């Protein structure tokens, strides 16, 4: 039913009710038939089921298997370490999922507890859950609307619908039928919706929908249907885990088989193969990922971004689209006067930042003058300022905070900034009468007592002056004159309309201001009498201006290959003007689409256009979800911002759901992955940068640990083919695995971001974790480690060094330390980065080096680790051979830099 299109008589007939309400028996009958006016939740998972589900991940299963094998070969320390990591991961995953379940609870909190209804012709205060379709509900300021309803009485009724529509200004309601069927929610002015708040006035409505049939009920259903998508890292690690497990089992089987064929002891080969399998599994990877994400989440709080779901930190690095709300995120959420047309001139305030907003003084200072014989009526700019200050209901509260309608706050501020202080002026020009604004007249009037002198020396005195402000087209109809510095002149309506259209085309909200002078207070205070024969003084153009930092952030997005998109409930002209000023769009109209146009497109048609659209205006809640799905279907990774209940399903579905800390509803906060504490678009871009750094560092850890594991495998795998004995014992493999994977790997999480991090495009969502040469690096550097270790073994045996196994053990361990220093950057030399730019890594390097020397030189450790003390010559040779990997990787980076420089020079 399109209730907004029907007149009240049709609504009453269709609902089988009356304007005096339902009878008690009919209300009870309908309650029994349709049930309570509540949001219904689907069956929840138990906390235990949520916790056990965390162990389903393939990488976790591989780690549990590694822990069992470690226990089997008596390596209890490794078993405990792995199990601690696995349980920690499960706890973190459980907390995140448990939090997500709270979104429905937050949605339920928005419902009214009690409501006043008319039943049997009498008002009754009942629990809101007992309201049924056809009930007549009484609405008053401060009350939450208990159900969706068609209004039939509205006395200056204003309802705040920000939670549903995203627009912060309360909507003035009317009772007339609307003829357009496909109106956005915010334009259905004769409807009131469950969960919204009455801010002003009073009214009555007849309930058209309850419970899950309401607009908020539809959102609740969407919220429960939408599943969160897996993050890029989760997808990549799952794929990586499966491939790794297959490769490791194959290699270990081959090593075991070759050892048996060469006549090695079966038990030794079994233990070697098992040790190799345990070493090859990067059990520190989940810990590195979790710790990296946690450190970054803590760091991002200082940058005004609160991370609710840890994997979201890394996902930010994959984002290809940021779909942002306009109001408050890209803009200041503060109406500001941008242009004033008065006395034939266009004036622009010179803005200066003050606190969270902007204020402005006109380019030519306007100082108030108060001569003893009255205020001059022939100064258009001064009268305009006087009107903006006095015909204004903005006021300061007990905490000295300015409160009122956003438009009136803008007028108050511009007047005060130019010396027209309302509080002072009211003493000289007290308000004597007023005619409030209503949507039919589209204007309001205040009358003030105060001496006003006639213009140009006429000597005529007026005891009262009225200020009328409203839509300029309405004021033109009520006026025949305009005030200029030359006096009162006949109005040129075409010229005024032309100027108004030009200001509107710039996205400004236009308000006209007119005056009328009175010898005495009129007896007839009807609008028809007071609001006629007006003299237009000027036009004021207002806008919620874009944030300066948002403009910089948009430019940074584009440089980083991320497409910024604006989504707003505002008019397309306003949206386009803001988007142009921010640099989101140029002049191409094809990049802008309205909610109505979007509704007419099928999903297939929309998907053909979605990657070219940069501005969505007048969109409905479900359309945000449609935008997210269409972009994801095209393989994009989407960050979506939102602060209302209507945004919750889209926030949950998006790869990154971002909500507002200041204006965000509890529902949106529970559905989002990240909360912007300062509601600022620029904060999202900072978070993207941090996300890229995190993924870079996780990738560096994988490069480091898999190369180390590869080196160990090549060493053991190739030695028998060269006629050499097994170079390492199981204890050596497990020790190297323990000391090199642990602290140095974790220290990579603290690596600072690379210089060009925001000048490269986002990673492709389907990109392998081994892309950009990582797989090749693992193979060739692993082979080099294996070669250096086998060369050490062969040379030591040939030259008669009895400590050859200790030398191989040490070379392999320290080669990995050299490698970790060299891979801190993809291209930059460590000597340019500086050794001290990652102090935790330096400490981890020194500690690992000391522990390795301890296994060689502390006597009671020698029998445990099957080592022997090396002579000074042997140690020197070992250190020299260990450095080969470091210098080889530095040479690789030098060649990469040369290649990049050549490409740049060719351009």
Tab-separated table of N, CA and C in Angstrom, residues 436 486 710:
chain	number	residue	atom	x	y	z
A	436	UNK	N	4.627	32.176	12.828
A	436	UNK	CA	5.584	31.071	12.617
A	436	UNK	C	5.604	30.586	11.169
A	486	UNK	N	20.290	53.542	-3.089
A	486	UNK	CA	19.668	54.727	-3.681
A	486	UNK	C	18.228	54.908	-3.211
A	710	UNK	N	61.906	-22.646	3.474
A	710	UNK	CA	62.379	-23.149	2.174
A	710	UNK	C	63.873	-23.497	2.249
